[in-house]
Short mmCIF file of C-alpha atoms and ligand atoms in Angstrom, two decimals:
data_model
loop_
_atom_site.label_atom_id
_atom_site.label_comp_id
_atom_site.label_asym_id
_atom_site.label_seq_id
_atom_site.Cartn_x
_atom_site.Cartn_y
_atom_site.Cartn_z
CA MET A 13 -84.34 23.35 4.89
CA GLU A 14 -83.63 26.85 3.65
CA TYR A 15 -82.41 29.15 6.42
CA ILE A 16 -83.31 32.80 5.80
CA ARG A 17 -81.79 35.34 8.16
CA GLU A 18 -80.55 38.93 8.48
CA THR A 19 -83.17 40.27 6.06
CA ILE A 20 -86.76 41.42 6.27
CA ASP A 21 -87.16 41.30 2.49
CA PHE A 22 -87.72 37.55 2.28
CA LYS A 23 -89.95 36.01 -0.38
CA VAL A 24 -91.26 32.49 -0.93
CA ALA A 25 -92.77 31.91 -4.36
CA ASN A 26 -94.92 28.86 -3.44
CA ASP A 27 -98.01 28.87 -1.27
CA THR A 28 -97.11 28.20 2.35
CA ALA A 29 -98.31 27.00 5.73
CA ILE A 30 -96.61 28.85 8.57
CA THR A 31 -96.10 28.67 12.30
CA LEU A 32 -94.69 31.63 14.22
CA GLY A 33 -93.10 32.18 17.61
CA LYS A 34 -89.97 32.57 19.69
CA PHE A 35 -89.61 28.78 19.96
CA ASP A 36 -87.15 29.05 22.83
CA GLY A 37 -86.07 25.49 23.57
CA LEU A 38 -88.24 23.94 20.85
CA HIS A 39 -90.04 21.93 23.50
CA LYS A 40 -92.84 19.35 23.29
CA GLY A 41 -95.49 22.04 22.74
CA HIS A 42 -93.53 23.53 19.84
CA GLU A 43 -93.04 20.04 18.46
CA LEU A 44 -96.82 19.57 18.31
CA LEU A 45 -97.17 22.81 16.30
CA ILE A 46 -94.47 21.65 13.90
CA GLU A 47 -96.05 18.19 13.50
CA ASN A 48 -99.35 19.84 12.55
CA LEU A 49 -97.55 22.24 10.21
CA ILE A 50 -95.87 19.37 8.37
CA LYS A 51 -99.10 17.34 8.19
CA ILE A 52 -101.07 20.24 6.71
CA SER A 53 -98.27 21.18 4.31
CA ASN A 54 -98.20 17.63 2.98
CA GLU A 55 -102.00 17.36 2.72
CA LYS A 56 -102.47 20.73 1.01
CA ASN A 57 -99.27 20.72 -1.01
CA LEU A 58 -97.88 23.80 0.69
CA LYS A 59 -94.30 24.68 1.67
CA SER A 60 -93.80 24.61 5.44
CA VAL A 61 -92.36 27.70 7.11
CA ALA A 62 -91.31 28.43 10.71
CA PHE A 63 -91.00 32.13 11.43
CA THR A 64 -89.00 33.32 14.41
CA PHE A 65 -87.08 36.39 15.55
CA ASP A 66 -83.32 36.41 15.80
CA ILE A 67 -83.22 37.49 19.44
CA PRO A 68 -85.88 37.25 22.11
CA PRO A 69 -88.07 40.31 21.46
CA VAL A 70 -88.12 41.10 25.19
CA LYS A 71 -84.44 42.05 24.88
CA LEU A 72 -85.21 45.05 22.70
CA VAL A 73 -88.49 46.02 24.24
CA LYS A 74 -87.41 46.14 27.89
CA GLU A 75 -84.03 46.99 29.38
CA ASP A 76 -84.27 44.03 31.70
CA LYS A 77 -81.45 42.28 33.48
CA LEU A 78 -79.59 39.73 31.41
CA SER A 79 -80.69 36.96 33.74
CA GLN A 80 -84.30 37.54 32.68
CA ASN A 81 -83.37 37.25 29.02
CA LYS A 82 -81.51 33.98 29.15
CA VAL A 83 -82.45 31.46 26.51
CA ILE A 84 -82.73 27.67 26.53
CA THR A 85 -81.49 27.55 22.94
CA THR A 86 -79.32 30.11 21.15
CA ASN A 87 -80.16 31.00 17.52
CA ASP A 88 -77.53 28.54 16.37
CA GLU A 89 -78.88 25.71 18.56
CA LYS A 90 -82.44 26.46 17.45
CA HIS A 91 -81.33 26.28 13.82
CA TYR A 92 -79.72 22.90 14.54
CA ILE A 93 -82.96 21.48 16.02
CA PHE A 94 -85.16 22.95 13.27
CA GLU A 95 -82.88 21.39 10.68
CA LYS A 96 -83.93 17.95 11.92
CA THR A 97 -87.68 18.63 11.69
CA GLY A 98 -87.84 18.43 7.90
CA LEU A 99 -89.39 21.90 7.41
CA ASP A 100 -88.88 23.68 4.09
CA TYR A 101 -87.97 27.11 5.49
CA LEU A 102 -86.75 28.64 8.73
CA ILE A 103 -87.02 32.42 8.74
CA GLU A 104 -85.04 34.09 11.52
CA CYS A 105 -86.25 37.63 11.16
CA PRO A 106 -84.21 40.54 12.60
CA PHE A 107 -86.29 42.19 15.31
CA ARG A 108 -86.18 45.74 13.96
CA LYS A 109 -88.11 48.75 15.15
CA GLU A 110 -90.30 48.89 12.02
CA ILE A 111 -91.44 45.33 12.74
CA MET A 112 -92.00 46.02 16.43
CA MET A 113 -94.24 48.94 15.44
CA MET A 114 -96.33 47.00 12.89
CA SER A 115 -100.03 46.75 13.68
CA PRO A 116 -101.50 43.21 13.67
CA ILE A 117 -103.23 43.84 10.32
CA ASP A 118 -100.03 45.13 8.73
CA PHE A 119 -98.18 42.10 10.07
CA ILE A 120 -100.77 39.77 8.49
CA LYS A 121 -100.57 41.67 5.17
CA TRP A 122 -96.77 41.42 5.25
CA MET A 123 -96.85 37.66 5.90
CA VAL A 124 -99.48 36.99 3.22
CA LYS A 125 -97.70 39.15 0.62
CA SER A 126 -94.14 37.92 1.14
CA LEU A 127 -94.87 34.28 1.98
CA ASN A 128 -98.19 33.51 0.22
CA VAL A 129 -99.55 32.16 3.48
CA LYS A 130 -102.55 29.82 3.03
CA TYR A 131 -102.47 28.36 6.55
CA PHE A 132 -101.48 29.80 9.93
CA ILE A 133 -100.81 27.17 12.61
CA VAL A 134 -100.44 28.88 15.99
CA GLY A 135 -100.70 28.17 19.69
CA GLU A 136 -103.73 29.41 21.62
CA ASP A 137 -101.63 32.11 23.36
CA PHE A 138 -99.85 33.34 20.21
CA LYS A 139 -99.59 37.17 20.18
CA PHE A 140 -98.26 39.39 17.43
CA GLY A 141 -98.00 42.96 16.18
CA TYR A 142 -97.51 46.22 18.06
CA LYS A 143 -97.80 45.71 21.84
CA ARG A 144 -98.77 42.09 21.18
CA GLN A 145 -102.27 43.29 20.24
CA GLY A 146 -102.98 40.52 17.73
CA ASN A 147 -103.94 36.94 18.62
CA TYR A 148 -105.53 33.94 16.93
CA ILE A 149 -108.92 35.70 16.94
CA THR A 150 -107.37 38.57 14.93
CA LEU A 151 -105.92 36.01 12.51
CA LYS A 152 -109.36 34.42 12.09
CA GLU A 153 -111.06 37.81 11.55
CA TYR A 154 -108.93 38.52 8.49
CA SER A 155 -108.82 34.98 7.11
CA LYS A 156 -111.62 35.40 4.51
CA GLN A 157 -110.30 38.74 3.30
CA PHE A 158 -106.79 37.38 2.74
CA GLY A 159 -107.73 33.82 1.76
CA TYR A 160 -106.02 31.74 4.43
CA LYS A 161 -107.08 29.28 7.12
CA VAL A 162 -106.14 29.20 10.80
CA LEU A 163 -105.46 26.16 12.97
CA VAL A 164 -105.18 26.86 16.70
CA ILE A 165 -103.28 24.29 18.76
CA THR A 166 -104.11 23.81 22.44
CA LYS A 167 -101.15 23.82 24.82
CA ILE A 168 -99.85 20.48 26.05
CA LYS A 169 -99.95 20.14 29.81
CA ASP A 170 -97.61 18.52 32.28
CA GLU A 171 -100.07 17.47 34.99
CA GLN A 172 -101.80 20.81 35.76
CA ARG A 173 -99.32 23.22 34.20
CA ASP A 174 -98.96 24.23 30.54
CA ILE A 175 -95.62 23.23 29.06
CA SER A 176 -93.82 26.47 28.25
CA SER A 177 -90.31 27.89 27.84
CA THR A 178 -90.74 29.70 31.18
CA TYR A 179 -91.58 26.43 32.97
CA ILE A 180 -88.49 24.76 31.46
CA ARG A 181 -86.21 27.71 32.30
CA GLU A 182 -87.40 27.46 35.92
CA GLU A 183 -86.62 23.73 36.06
CA LEU A 184 -83.18 24.23 34.51
CA LEU A 185 -82.31 27.03 36.92
CA SER A 186 -83.39 24.83 39.84
CA GLY A 187 -81.13 22.04 38.59
CA ASN A 188 -83.99 19.68 37.74
CA ILE A 189 -82.35 18.38 34.60
CA ARG A 190 -84.49 15.28 34.26
CA LYS A 191 -87.70 17.27 34.61
CA ALA A 192 -86.50 19.89 32.11
CA ASN A 193 -85.56 17.12 29.67
CA SER A 194 -88.95 15.48 29.97
CA LEU A 195 -90.65 18.83 29.21
CA LEU A 196 -88.30 19.53 26.31
CA GLY A 197 -88.78 16.07 24.81
CA TYR A 198 -85.01 15.81 24.29
CA GLU A 199 -81.91 16.42 26.41
CA PHE A 200 -80.95 20.00 27.18
CA PHE A 201 -77.71 20.70 25.35
CA VAL A 202 -74.97 23.18 24.73
CA LYS A 203 -73.36 23.51 21.31
CA SER A 204 -70.07 25.32 20.97
CA LYS A 205 -66.40 25.19 20.03
CA VAL A 206 -63.71 23.60 22.19
CA ILE A 207 -61.27 26.22 23.46
CA GLN A 208 -57.97 26.08 25.36
CA GLY A 209 -58.16 25.88 29.16
CA ASN A 210 -55.45 26.06 31.82
CA LYS A 211 -53.90 22.75 30.70
CA ILE A 212 -54.12 21.42 34.25
CA GLY A 213 -56.51 18.62 33.25
CA ARG A 214 -53.87 16.55 31.46
CA THR A 215 -51.39 16.93 34.33
CA ILE A 216 -53.80 15.10 36.65
CA GLY A 217 -54.69 12.53 34.00
CA ILE A 218 -58.19 13.95 33.45
CA PRO A 219 -58.17 16.15 30.33
CA THR A 220 -61.32 18.19 29.88
CA ILE A 221 -62.81 20.05 26.93
CA ASN A 222 -63.58 23.68 27.75
CA MET A 223 -66.43 25.48 26.02
CA ILE A 224 -67.32 29.17 25.84
CA LEU A 225 -70.99 30.00 25.95
CA PRO A 226 -72.89 33.04 24.78
CA PRO A 227 -73.75 35.24 27.80
CA ASN A 228 -77.49 34.77 27.21
CA LYS A 229 -77.39 30.94 27.31
CA ILE A 230 -79.16 29.51 30.33
CA LEU A 231 -77.15 27.02 32.41
CA PRO A 232 -78.15 24.73 35.25
CA PRO A 233 -76.64 25.60 38.66
CA ASN A 234 -72.91 25.16 39.24
CA GLY A 235 -72.23 21.49 39.73
CA VAL A 236 -71.23 18.22 38.17
CA TYR A 237 -73.50 16.47 35.66
CA VAL A 238 -73.71 13.21 33.72
CA THR A 239 -73.66 14.16 30.04
CA SER A 240 -73.54 12.79 26.50
CA VAL A 241 -70.99 14.36 24.19
CA ASN A 242 -71.21 14.43 20.41
CA VAL A 243 -67.89 14.70 18.58
CA ASP A 244 -67.82 14.17 14.79
CA GLU A 245 -71.34 12.63 14.81
CA LYS A 246 -70.38 10.07 17.47
CA TRP A 247 -71.80 10.01 21.00
CA TYR A 248 -69.70 9.43 24.14
CA ARG A 249 -70.60 9.43 27.82
CA GLY A 250 -69.18 12.48 29.61
CA VAL A 251 -69.00 14.10 32.99
CA THR A 252 -69.32 17.86 33.01
CA ASN A 253 -68.52 20.58 35.50
CA VAL A 254 -70.56 23.80 35.27
CA GLY A 255 -68.97 26.58 37.28
CA CYS A 256 -65.90 28.68 38.05
CA LYS A 257 -63.43 26.05 39.33
CA PRO A 258 -62.96 27.61 42.79
CA THR A 259 -60.20 25.10 43.60
CA ILE A 260 -58.03 26.55 40.83
CA SER A 261 -58.66 30.28 41.35
CA ASP A 262 -61.21 32.71 42.75
CA ASN A 263 -61.96 34.67 39.62
CA ASN A 264 -62.64 32.19 36.83
CA PRO A 265 -65.68 33.09 34.74
CA ILE A 266 -68.52 30.52 34.64
CA GLY A 267 -67.74 27.91 32.06
CA ILE A 268 -68.42 24.30 31.27
CA GLU A 269 -65.86 21.58 30.95
CA THR A 270 -66.18 17.92 30.25
CA TYR A 271 -64.13 14.79 30.63
CA ILE A 272 -65.11 12.42 27.82
CA ILE A 273 -65.07 8.76 28.84
CA ASP A 274 -63.15 6.31 26.63
CA PHE A 275 -61.94 9.09 24.37
CA CYS A 276 -58.44 10.27 23.48
CA GLN A 277 -58.23 12.90 20.73
CA ASP A 278 -57.11 16.47 20.36
CA ILE A 279 -60.30 18.33 19.48
CA TYR A 280 -59.41 22.00 20.04
CA GLY A 281 -61.47 24.18 17.69
CA LYS A 282 -64.07 21.49 16.99
CA GLU A 283 -67.78 22.11 17.43
CA VAL A 284 -69.24 19.68 19.99
CA TYR A 285 -72.60 19.07 21.64
CA VAL A 286 -72.89 18.36 25.35
CA SER A 287 -76.32 17.03 26.40
CA PHE A 288 -77.18 17.04 30.10
CA LEU A 289 -78.64 13.82 31.54
CA ASP A 290 -78.51 14.14 35.33
CA PHE A 291 -77.11 16.08 38.29
CA ILE A 292 -74.36 14.41 40.35
CA ARG A 293 -73.25 16.99 42.96
CA GLU A 294 -72.57 20.68 43.62
CA GLU A 295 -69.27 22.27 42.62
CA ARG A 296 -66.92 22.65 45.63
CA LYS A 297 -63.67 24.31 46.58
CA PHE A 298 -61.18 21.59 47.51
CA ASN A 299 -58.07 22.08 49.64
CA SER A 300 -55.81 20.72 46.95
CA ILE A 301 -55.86 19.61 43.32
CA GLU A 302 -55.10 16.10 44.59
CA GLU A 303 -58.39 16.07 46.59
CA LEU A 304 -60.26 17.44 43.58
CA LYS A 305 -58.74 14.69 41.43
CA HIS A 306 -60.02 12.00 43.82
CA GLN A 307 -63.49 13.48 43.70
CA MET A 308 -63.38 13.72 39.90
CA ILE A 309 -62.46 10.04 39.69
CA SER A 310 -65.53 9.08 41.70
CA ASP A 311 -67.69 11.45 39.56
CA ILE A 312 -66.42 9.61 36.48
CA GLU A 313 -67.37 6.26 38.05
CA ILE A 314 -70.91 7.53 38.68
CA ALA A 315 -71.20 8.74 35.08
CA LYS A 316 -69.92 5.41 33.74
CA LYS A 317 -72.54 3.47 35.70
CA TRP A 318 -75.44 5.84 34.96
C1 FMN B 422 -66.10 15.82 36.69
C2 FMN B 422 -65.53 17.14 37.06
C3 FMN B 422 -65.78 17.66 38.32
C4 FMN B 422 -65.23 18.88 38.69
N1 FMN B 422 -65.51 19.38 39.93
C5 FMN B 422 -64.93 20.53 40.33
C6 FMN B 422 -65.16 21.05 41.65
O1 FMN B 422 -65.98 20.54 42.44
N2 FMN B 422 -64.49 22.14 42.01
C7 FMN B 422 -63.59 22.78 41.20
O2 FMN B 422 -62.98 23.75 41.61
N3 FMN B 422 -63.38 22.35 39.92
C8 FMN B 422 -64.02 21.24 39.48
N4 FMN B 422 -63.81 20.77 38.20
C9 FMN B 422 -62.96 21.55 37.27
C10 FMN B 422 -61.49 21.23 37.43
O3 FMN B 422 -60.96 22.19 38.32
C11 FMN B 422 -60.82 21.33 36.05
O4 FMN B 422 -61.29 20.29 35.25
C12 FMN B 422 -59.33 21.25 36.13
O5 FMN B 422 -58.86 22.35 36.81
C13 FMN B 422 -58.71 21.25 34.73
O6 FMN B 422 -58.97 22.44 34.07
P1 FMN B 422 -58.39 22.77 32.60
O7 FMN B 422 -59.18 21.97 31.60
O8 FMN B 422 -58.64 24.24 32.42
O9 FMN B 422 -56.95 22.42 32.59
C14 FMN B 422 -64.39 19.58 37.79
C15 FMN B 422 -64.16 19.06 36.50
C16 FMN B 422 -64.73 17.87 36.14
C17 FMN B 422 -64.47 17.32 34.75
N1 ADP B 423 -61.05 12.03 27.28
C1 ADP B 423 -60.92 13.33 26.98
N2 ADP B 423 -61.84 14.22 27.42
C2 ADP B 423 -61.71 15.52 27.12
N3 ADP B 423 -60.71 16.04 26.39
C3 ADP B 423 -59.76 15.20 25.90
C4 ADP B 423 -59.84 13.82 26.17
N4 ADP B 423 -58.77 13.24 25.59
C5 ADP B 423 -58.07 14.19 24.99
N5 ADP B 423 -58.66 15.40 25.14
C6 ADP B 423 -58.08 16.65 24.59
O1 ADP B 423 -57.40 17.29 25.66
C7 ADP B 423 -57.82 18.64 25.81
C8 ADP B 423 -57.94 18.96 27.29
O2 ADP B 423 -56.73 18.84 27.98
P1 ADP B 423 -56.47 19.77 29.22
O3 ADP B 423 -55.13 19.47 29.79
O4 ADP B 423 -57.65 19.69 30.15
O5 ADP B 423 -56.34 21.15 28.52
P2 ADP B 423 -57.28 22.45 28.52
O6 ADP B 423 -57.05 23.03 29.84
O7 ADP B 423 -56.75 23.28 27.37
O8 ADP B 423 -58.68 22.00 28.28
C9 ADP B 423 -59.19 18.70 25.15
O9 ADP B 423 -59.49 19.96 24.61
C10 ADP B 423 -59.09 17.64 24.07
O10 ADP B 423 -58.60 18.21 22.88
#
């Protein structure tokens, strides 16, 4: 997959089929769009393209609180998931003012000219162009003029409710990891580098990898979770604390740290993936590190048996 970013002057020489969106979380609904995109690209001999913006557009349009702009997947995590889909191109377009101001027709012209689009594959609620004025009907109106086809994909439902990034964010923020994972179609994960912590872990015989997260990454509520950890392409069972370690001090920033079961390596600086499987308990302030250690040992036992 070719990853095009930090430019609005992209070009693809071949004819293409394209899907567009924010794709936050790349959930089951997005997966259906991508499956259709790949099928059509193969049938019609087109290159497959996913077009997304490099930050959630809402961030530039409204001066909202950070909590309302949190994402399920960062750009880097999204790139990692897209990489596995087998698409030909991922375009992560900078969300610049000139693009925000483009009318729907100008947006279509731009796509057709720079990417030779022969097929648009979009969800039924896809909106584009200035003030989100364009939708799939607009795309269809101009299809003859510009020589492309449009396939509209109906949203997948979970019982009565459409599967959406908003739905999944709600479930994650409520701590319903298993529900969020079932809507995502994979396990919610965090990808980042291992940094130095307070070095207390090893003194109690439970070393933990500490990870720094971008401020806009959504996290489940503070607590202890069963996780899977990927180090150097190998998966291990883990047990992860999300929170500010109130037992250690009162002003730790929120972070995530993981004890990896049956693992003994120095991995500072390595990029790891921590996938969340289930909630064990809330984070608590213990009276001593010794009490915390006892609790951590029983958390590890739960994770081992899970
Ligand atoms: C399974 C697990 C459960 C934890 N639970 C709590 C907790 O309830 N309260 C708390 O203050 N810290 C908790 N922590 C964080 C510990 O305080 C932390 O791992 C320890 O201080 C070592 O930190 P260090 O890696 O920075 O040295 C937990 C950590 C793990 C791995
Ligand atoms: N089973 C394990 N789980 C997590 N980290 C481990 C494990 N075994 C060794 N390590 C290493 O130990 C480091 C954590 O030790 P710790 O004393 O908690 O230090 P820190 O506070 O810097 O995280 C990890 O970053 C990792 O390199």
